[in-house]
XYZ file of C-alpha atoms in Angstrom:
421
model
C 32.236 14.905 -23.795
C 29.073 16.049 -25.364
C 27.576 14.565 -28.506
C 24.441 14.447 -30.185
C 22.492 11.570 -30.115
C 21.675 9.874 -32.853
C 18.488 8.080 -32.920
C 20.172 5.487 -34.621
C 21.788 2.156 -33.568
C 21.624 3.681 -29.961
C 20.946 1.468 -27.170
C 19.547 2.555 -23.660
C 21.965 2.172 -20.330
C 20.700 1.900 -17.077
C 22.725 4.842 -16.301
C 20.059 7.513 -17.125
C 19.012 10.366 -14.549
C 17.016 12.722 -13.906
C 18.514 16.235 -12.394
C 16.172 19.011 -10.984
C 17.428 22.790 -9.820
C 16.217 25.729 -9.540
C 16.499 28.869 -11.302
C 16.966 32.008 -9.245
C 13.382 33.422 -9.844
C 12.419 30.847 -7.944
C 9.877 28.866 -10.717
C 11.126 24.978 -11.004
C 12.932 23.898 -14.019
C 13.792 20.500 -15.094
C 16.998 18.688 -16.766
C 17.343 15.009 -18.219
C 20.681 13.696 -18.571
C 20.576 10.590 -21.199
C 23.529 7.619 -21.392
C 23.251 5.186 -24.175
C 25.565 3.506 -26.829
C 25.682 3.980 -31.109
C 26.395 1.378 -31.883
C 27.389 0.076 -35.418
C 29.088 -3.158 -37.125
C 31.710 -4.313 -39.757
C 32.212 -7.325 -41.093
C 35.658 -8.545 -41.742
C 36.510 -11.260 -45.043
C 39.943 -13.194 -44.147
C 40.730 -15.220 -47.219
C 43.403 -17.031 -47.561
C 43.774 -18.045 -43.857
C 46.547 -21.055 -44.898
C 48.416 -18.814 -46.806
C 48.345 -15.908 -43.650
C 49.795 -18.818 -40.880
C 53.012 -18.475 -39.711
C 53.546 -14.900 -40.345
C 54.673 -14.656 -37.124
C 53.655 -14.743 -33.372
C 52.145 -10.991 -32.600
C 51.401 -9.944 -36.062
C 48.193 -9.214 -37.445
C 45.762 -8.731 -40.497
C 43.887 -5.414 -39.775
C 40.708 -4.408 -41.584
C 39.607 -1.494 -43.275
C 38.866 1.367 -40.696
C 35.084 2.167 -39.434
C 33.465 4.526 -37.635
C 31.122 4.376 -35.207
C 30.343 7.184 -32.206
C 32.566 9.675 -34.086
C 35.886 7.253 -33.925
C 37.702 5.328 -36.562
C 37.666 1.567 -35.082
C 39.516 -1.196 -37.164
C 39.673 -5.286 -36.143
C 43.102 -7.440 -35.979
C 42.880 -10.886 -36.549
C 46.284 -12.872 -35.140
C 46.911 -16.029 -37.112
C 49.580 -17.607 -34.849
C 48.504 -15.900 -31.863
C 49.047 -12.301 -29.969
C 50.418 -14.290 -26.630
C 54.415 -15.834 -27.020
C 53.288 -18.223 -24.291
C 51.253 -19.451 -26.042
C 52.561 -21.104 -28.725
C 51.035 -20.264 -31.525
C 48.049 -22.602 -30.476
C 45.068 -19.870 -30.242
C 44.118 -17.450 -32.807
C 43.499 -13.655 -31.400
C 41.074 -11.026 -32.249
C 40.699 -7.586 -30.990
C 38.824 -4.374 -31.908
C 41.401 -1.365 -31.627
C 40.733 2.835 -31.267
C 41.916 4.105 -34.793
C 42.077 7.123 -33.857
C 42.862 9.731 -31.675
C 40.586 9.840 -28.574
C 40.817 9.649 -24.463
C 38.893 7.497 -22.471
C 36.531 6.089 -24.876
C 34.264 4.079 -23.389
C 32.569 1.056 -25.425
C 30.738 -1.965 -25.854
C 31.853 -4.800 -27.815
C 30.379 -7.692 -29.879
C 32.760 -10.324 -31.648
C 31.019 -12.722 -33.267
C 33.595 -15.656 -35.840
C 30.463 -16.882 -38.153
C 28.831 -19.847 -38.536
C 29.573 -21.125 -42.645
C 27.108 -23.788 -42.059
C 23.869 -22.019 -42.060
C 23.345 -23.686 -39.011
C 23.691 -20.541 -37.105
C 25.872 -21.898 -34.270
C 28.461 -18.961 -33.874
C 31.089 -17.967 -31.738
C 30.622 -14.748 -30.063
C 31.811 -12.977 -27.260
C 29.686 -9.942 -26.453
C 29.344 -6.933 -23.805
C 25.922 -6.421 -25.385
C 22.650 -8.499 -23.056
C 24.421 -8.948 -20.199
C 25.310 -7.138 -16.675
C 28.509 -5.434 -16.563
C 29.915 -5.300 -13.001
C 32.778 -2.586 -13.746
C 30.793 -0.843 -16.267
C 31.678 -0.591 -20.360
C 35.259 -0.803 -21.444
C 37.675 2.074 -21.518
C 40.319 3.020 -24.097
C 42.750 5.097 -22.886
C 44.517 6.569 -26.175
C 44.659 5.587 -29.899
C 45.800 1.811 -30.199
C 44.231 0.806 -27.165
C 42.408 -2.719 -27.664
C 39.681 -4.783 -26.721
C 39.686 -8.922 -27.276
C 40.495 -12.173 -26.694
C 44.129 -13.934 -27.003
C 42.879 -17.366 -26.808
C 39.613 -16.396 -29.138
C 39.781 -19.599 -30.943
C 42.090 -23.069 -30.876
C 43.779 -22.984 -34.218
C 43.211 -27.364 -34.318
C 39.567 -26.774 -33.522
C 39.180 -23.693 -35.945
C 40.960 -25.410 -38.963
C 38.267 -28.490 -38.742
C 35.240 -26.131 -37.843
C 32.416 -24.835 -40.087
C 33.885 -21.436 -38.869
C 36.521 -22.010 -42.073
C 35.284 -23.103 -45.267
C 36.774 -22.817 -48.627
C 39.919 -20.951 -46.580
C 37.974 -17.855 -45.653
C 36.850 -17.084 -42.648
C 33.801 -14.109 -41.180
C 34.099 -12.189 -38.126
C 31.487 -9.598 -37.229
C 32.540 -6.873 -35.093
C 29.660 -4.723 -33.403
C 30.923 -1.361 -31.003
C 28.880 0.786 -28.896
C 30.134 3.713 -28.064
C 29.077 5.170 -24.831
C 27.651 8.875 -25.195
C 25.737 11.192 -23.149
C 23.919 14.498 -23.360
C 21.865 16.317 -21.154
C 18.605 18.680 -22.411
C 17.021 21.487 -20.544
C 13.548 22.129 -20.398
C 13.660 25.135 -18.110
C 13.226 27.214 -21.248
C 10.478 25.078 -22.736
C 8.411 24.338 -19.461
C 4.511 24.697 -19.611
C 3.029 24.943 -16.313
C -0.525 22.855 -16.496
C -3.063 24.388 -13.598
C -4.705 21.950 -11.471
C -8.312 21.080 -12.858
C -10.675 23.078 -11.891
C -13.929 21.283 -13.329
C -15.199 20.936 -9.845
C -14.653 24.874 -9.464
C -16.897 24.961 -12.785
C -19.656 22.719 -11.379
C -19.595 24.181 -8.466
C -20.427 27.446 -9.768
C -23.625 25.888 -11.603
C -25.081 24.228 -8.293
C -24.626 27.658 -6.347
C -26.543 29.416 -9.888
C -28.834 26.916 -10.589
C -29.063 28.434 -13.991
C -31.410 25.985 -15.701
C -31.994 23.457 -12.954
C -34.660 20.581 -14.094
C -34.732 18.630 -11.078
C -36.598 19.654 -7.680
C -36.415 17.293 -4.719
C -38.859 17.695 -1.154
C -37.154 16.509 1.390
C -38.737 17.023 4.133
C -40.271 20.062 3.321
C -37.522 21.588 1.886
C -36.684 22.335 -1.478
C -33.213 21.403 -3.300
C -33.473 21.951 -7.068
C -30.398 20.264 -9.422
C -29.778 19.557 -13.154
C -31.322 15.685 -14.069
C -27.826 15.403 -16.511
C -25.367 15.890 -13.616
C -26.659 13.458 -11.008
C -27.151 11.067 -13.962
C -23.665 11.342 -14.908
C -22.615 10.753 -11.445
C -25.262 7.917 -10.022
C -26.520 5.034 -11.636
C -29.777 5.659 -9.730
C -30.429 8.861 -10.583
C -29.638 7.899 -14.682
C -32.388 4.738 -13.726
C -34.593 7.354 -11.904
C -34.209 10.483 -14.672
C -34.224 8.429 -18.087
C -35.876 5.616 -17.905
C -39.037 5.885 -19.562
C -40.784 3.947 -17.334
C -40.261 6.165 -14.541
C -42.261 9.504 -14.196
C -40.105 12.215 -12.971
C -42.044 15.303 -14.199
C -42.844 16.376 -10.926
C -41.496 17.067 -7.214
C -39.152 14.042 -6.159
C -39.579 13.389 -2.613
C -37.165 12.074 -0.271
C -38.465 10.660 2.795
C -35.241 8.391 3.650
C -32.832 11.418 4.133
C -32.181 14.788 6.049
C -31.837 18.365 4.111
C -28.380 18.695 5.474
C -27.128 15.367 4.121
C -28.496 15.479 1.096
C -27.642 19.163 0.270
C -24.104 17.811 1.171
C -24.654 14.697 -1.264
C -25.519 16.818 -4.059
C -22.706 19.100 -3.497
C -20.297 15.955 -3.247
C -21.802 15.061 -6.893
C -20.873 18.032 -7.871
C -17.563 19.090 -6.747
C -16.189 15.653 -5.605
C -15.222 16.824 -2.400
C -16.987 17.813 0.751
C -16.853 21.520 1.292
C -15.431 23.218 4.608
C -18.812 23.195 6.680
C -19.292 19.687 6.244
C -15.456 18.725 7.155
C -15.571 20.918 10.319
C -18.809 18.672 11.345
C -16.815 15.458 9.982
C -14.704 16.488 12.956
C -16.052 18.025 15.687
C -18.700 15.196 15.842
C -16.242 12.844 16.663
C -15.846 13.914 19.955
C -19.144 14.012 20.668
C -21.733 11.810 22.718
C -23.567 11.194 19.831
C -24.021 7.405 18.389
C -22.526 6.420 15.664
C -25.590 6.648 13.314
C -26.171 9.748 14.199
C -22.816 11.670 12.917
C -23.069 13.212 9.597
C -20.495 10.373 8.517
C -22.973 7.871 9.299
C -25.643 9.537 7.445
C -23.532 10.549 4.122
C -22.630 6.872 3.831
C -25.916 5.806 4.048
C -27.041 8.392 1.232
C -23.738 7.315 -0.937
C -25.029 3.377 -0.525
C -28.393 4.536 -1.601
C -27.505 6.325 -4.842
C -24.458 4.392 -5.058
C -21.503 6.857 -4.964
C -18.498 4.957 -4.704
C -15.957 7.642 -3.810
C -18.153 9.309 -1.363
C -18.689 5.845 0.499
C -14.595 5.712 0.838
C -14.863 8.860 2.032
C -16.897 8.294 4.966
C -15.436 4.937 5.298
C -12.291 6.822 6.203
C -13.539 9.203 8.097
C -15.507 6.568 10.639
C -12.063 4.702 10.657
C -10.161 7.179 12.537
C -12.860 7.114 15.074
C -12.977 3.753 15.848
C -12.384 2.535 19.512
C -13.811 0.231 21.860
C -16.951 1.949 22.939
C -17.556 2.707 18.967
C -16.240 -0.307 17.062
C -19.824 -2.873 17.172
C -21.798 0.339 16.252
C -19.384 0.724 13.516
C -19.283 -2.399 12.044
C -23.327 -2.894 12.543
C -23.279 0.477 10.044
C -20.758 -1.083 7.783
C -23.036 -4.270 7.145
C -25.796 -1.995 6.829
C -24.534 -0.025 3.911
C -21.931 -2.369 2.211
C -18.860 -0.645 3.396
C -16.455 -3.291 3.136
C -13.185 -1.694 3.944
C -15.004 -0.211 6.698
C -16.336 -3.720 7.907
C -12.909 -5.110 7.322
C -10.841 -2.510 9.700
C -13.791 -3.002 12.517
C -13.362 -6.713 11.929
C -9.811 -6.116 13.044
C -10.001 -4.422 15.988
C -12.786 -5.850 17.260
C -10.793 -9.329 17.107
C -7.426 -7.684 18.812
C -9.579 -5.867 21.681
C -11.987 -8.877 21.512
C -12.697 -8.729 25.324
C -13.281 -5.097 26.079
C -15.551 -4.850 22.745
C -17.745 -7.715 24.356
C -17.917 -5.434 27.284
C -19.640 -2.226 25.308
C -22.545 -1.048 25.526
C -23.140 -1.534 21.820
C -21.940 -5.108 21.287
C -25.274 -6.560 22.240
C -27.302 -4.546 19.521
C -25.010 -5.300 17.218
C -25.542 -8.953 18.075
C -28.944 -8.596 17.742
C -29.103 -6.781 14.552
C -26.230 -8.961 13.036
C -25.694 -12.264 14.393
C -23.382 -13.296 11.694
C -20.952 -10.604 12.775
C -20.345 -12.951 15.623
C -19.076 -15.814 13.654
C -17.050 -13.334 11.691
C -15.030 -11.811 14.264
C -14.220 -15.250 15.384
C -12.542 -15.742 12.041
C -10.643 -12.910 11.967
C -9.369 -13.504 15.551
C -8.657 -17.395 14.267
C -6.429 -15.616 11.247
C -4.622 -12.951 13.341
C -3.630 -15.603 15.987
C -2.115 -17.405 12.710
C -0.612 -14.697 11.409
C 0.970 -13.707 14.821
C 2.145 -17.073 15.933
C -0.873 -17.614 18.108
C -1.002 -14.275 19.594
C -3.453 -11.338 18.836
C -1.592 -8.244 20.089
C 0.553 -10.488 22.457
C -2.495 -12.269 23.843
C -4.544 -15.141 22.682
C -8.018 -14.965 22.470
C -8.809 -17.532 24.776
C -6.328 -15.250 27.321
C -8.651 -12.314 26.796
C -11.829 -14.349 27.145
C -10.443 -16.201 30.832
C -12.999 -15.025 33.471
C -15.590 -14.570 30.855
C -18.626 -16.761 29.312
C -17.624 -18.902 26.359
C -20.355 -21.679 25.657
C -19.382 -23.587 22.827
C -21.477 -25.189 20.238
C -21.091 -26.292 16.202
C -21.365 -23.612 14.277
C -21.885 -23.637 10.696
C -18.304 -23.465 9.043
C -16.444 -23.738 12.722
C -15.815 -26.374 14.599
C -16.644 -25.728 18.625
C -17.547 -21.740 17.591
C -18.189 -20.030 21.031
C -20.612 -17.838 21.518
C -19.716 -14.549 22.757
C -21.921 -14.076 25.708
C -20.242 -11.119 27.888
C-alpha cells in the first residue's frame, strides 16, 4: 500500500533500502524506498471507574474514534477484565482497528498515567525497543492490540494511577507506511573535476609565468602563486619579504627531470604517463635505490614538503622492496622522513632478518644509520609477540643460529645484539 509520507509524527525504521536498476538506454538511475511509522496519540478520561465495575467480565468502555496513518483507531478499557479465567482480578486495555483495513501493521504505546506528578507511569510500549518479529499486524477491522492482565484491580484501586475516581490512559499508534521515489527522472550527472586538467593547461602555456628556476643549466619557468599554494617553502621562499626572489632561482640539490616532474605533480596532482612508465620500468633495473626516479621525487617532495607526493613515492618504493633492496630502502626513508615507508622496511627487514644481514647494502646502511639497528630489533621483539614467539614461523634467534650475535647493553634494551653478519 502506498501512502504519502507525512513529515509529521513519522518515525524512522531500520527497514529502509536503497534499490538501483537500470533504464534501457543504458544511463544509471536511482530509487529509495522509505519505511517509517505516523504516529499520533489520544488520551482517554475514564470517570467514574466505581460506578463502571462489575459491568460484566468481557465488556468494555470504548473511546471516541482517532485517526492516525489514514485509520480510525479507538481504545477499550475492561473494568472486570477481558479474560473469564481470570476472575475479574486484572483490568484490560487494548487499542482496536476502527475501521476497515487488511494487514495493518503498527506500533503501540499504552501508557495508565501517573496522578501524582511524580511521573512514575505504567506503560507498555513497541516504541525504543528491538522488535524480533517486526511491528504488529491487524488482520481486519476489530482486530486488537493489548494487555489482559494490564493492571491488578487491588493494586490499581490504591494507586496514584486513580484519584478522585478517574483514571488517564494515553494511547500512542504508529502506523507502518512506505513509499518509494524515483530519481531517474531528476538525476544530474556531476563530471569528475577537472581543475588539474585546468592547471595543467597553464604549466604547458606558461601564460604569465613569474617564476624562473636554473637547474642545472636548464630553465623551468612557473607562476610564484601556484607553488605557494601548494608548498609551504615556496610561500616562505616567494612572499616573505625578507627573501629576494626577483631573479633566477637556482637549484643545485635536484635534476631537470625530477623537478620538471615535481612541478608538474604541483600542478596536476598526479604524475603524468612518462614519469609512471619510469616509476616502473626502473624497478627492474640494476640501478640502486637512490638512483630511481622514486628515490629522487621523494627527496624533492621532503624538500619542499609535498605531503601527497611523498605517499606517492612511498608507495611506489614499497612494492619494490625485497631482500637485496630493503636496508637501501629504509636508509632513504630515514633520510627523507618517510615514515610509512620506514615502517613497512622495518617489517620486513625484521621477518627476513637473516638474509637482510646478508646484503650487500645492510652494512652502509649501518654505517649511515646505526640507530636503524636497534630499531629493527624492536620490531622483531614485537612481531615475535604478536606471533606467539615466531616471526614468519621462525624466531629470530632461529634465523640468527650460525651467525655472529655479540651482545652488549644497549640503551633502551636489555642484552641488544649487535648485528654483525
Amino acid at each position: 500500500m502506498k501512502r504519502r509520507l507525512s513529515p509529521m509524527h513519522s518515525q524512522q525504521l531500520p527497514a529502509a533500502q536503497i534499490a538501483y536498476s537500470s533504464p534501457i538506454n543504458g544511463s544509471p538511475s536511482s530509487s529509495l524506498s522509505i519505511t517509517q511509522t505516523i504516529n499520533g496519540s489520544h488520551s482517554f478520561i475514564i470517570k467514574g471507574y466505581s460506578l463502571a465495575k462489575g459491568m460484566g467480565i468481557g465488556k468494555y468502555i470504548a473511546s471516541e474514534c482517532f485517526t492516525v496513518g489514514g485509520f480510525r483507531w479507538a481504545v477499550y478499557f475492561y473494568p472486570d477484565g477481558k479474560n473469564p479465567e481470570d476472575n475479574s482480578l486484572y483490568v484490560s486495555v487494548f487499542v482496536a482497528l476502527a475501521s476497515e483495513g487488511t494487514d495493518v501493521r503498527a506500533l503501540f504505546e499504552l501508557k495508565l498515567v501517573d496522578q501524582s506528578g511524580k511521573g512514575k507511569d505504567k506503560v507498555h510500549s513497541h516504541f525504543d525497543r528491538a522488535l524480533e518479529s517486526g511491528p504488529y499486524t491487524l488482520k481486519y477491522r476489530g482486530s486488537m492490540w493489548g494487555y489482559k492482565r494490564f493492571f491488578r484491580r487491588s493494586l490499581l484501586e490504591t494507586s496514584d494511577y486513580l484519584k478522585d475516581d478517574c483514571l488517564k490512559i494515553k494511547c500512542t499508534v504508529g502506523v507502518v507506511v512506505s513509499a518509494t521515489d524515483s530519481f531517474q527522472l531528476y538525476s544530474i550527472q556531476v563530471p569528475e573535476s577537472d581543475l588539474g586538467a585546468y592547471f595543467g593547461a597553464l604549466l604547458e602555456t606558461l601564460e604569465d609565468s613569474d617564476a624562473v628556476f636554473d637547474v642545472s643549466g636548464e630553465k623551468v619557468l612557473a607562476h610564484k602563486i601556484v607553488l605557494a599554494a601548494r608548498s609551504p617553502v615556496f610561500q616562505a621562499q616567494f612572499f616573505d619579504v625578507s627573501e629576494e626572489t626577483n631573479g633566477e632561482i637556482v637549484v643545485t640539490d635536484l635534476e631537470p627531470k625530477v623537478f620538471k616532474a615535481m612541478i608538474h605533480f604541483i600542478y596536476k596532482d598526479t604524475l603524468v604517463d612518462e614519469e609512471e612508465e619510469e616509476f616502473t620500468s626502473s624497478f627492474g633495473s640494476s640501478s640502486s635505490v637512490a638512483e630511481r626516479l622514486p628515490a629522487k621525487l621523494l627527496a624533492a617532495a621532503d624538500k619542499y614538503e609535498l605531503e601527497r607526493l611523498r605517499r606517492l613515492c612511498e608507495s611506489k618504493l614499497c612494492k619494490d622492496i625485497s631482500v637485496s633492496t630493503v636496508a637501501s630502502t629504509l636508509a632513504l626513508a630515514e633520510r627523507h622522513h618517510a615514515t610509512e615507508l620506514k615502517a613497512m622496511c622495518l617489517k620486513y627487514a625484521a621477518e627476513n632478518l637473516a638474509d637482510v644481514m646478508c646484503s650487500d647494502a645492510f652494512e652502509q646502511m649501518k654505517d649511515e644509520f646505526p640507530f636503524l639497528q636497534s630499531e629493527i630489533l624492536k620490531t622483531v621483539a614485537e612481531l615475535e609477540q604478536e606471533n606467539g614467539s615466531t616471526a614468519k614461523g621462525t624466531s629470530v634467534w632461529a634465523q640468527l643460529s650460525g651467525e655472529k650475535a655479540d651482545f652488549r647493553v644497549g640503551e633502551g634494551l636489555e642484552r641488544t645484539p649487535s648485528l654483525t653478519p
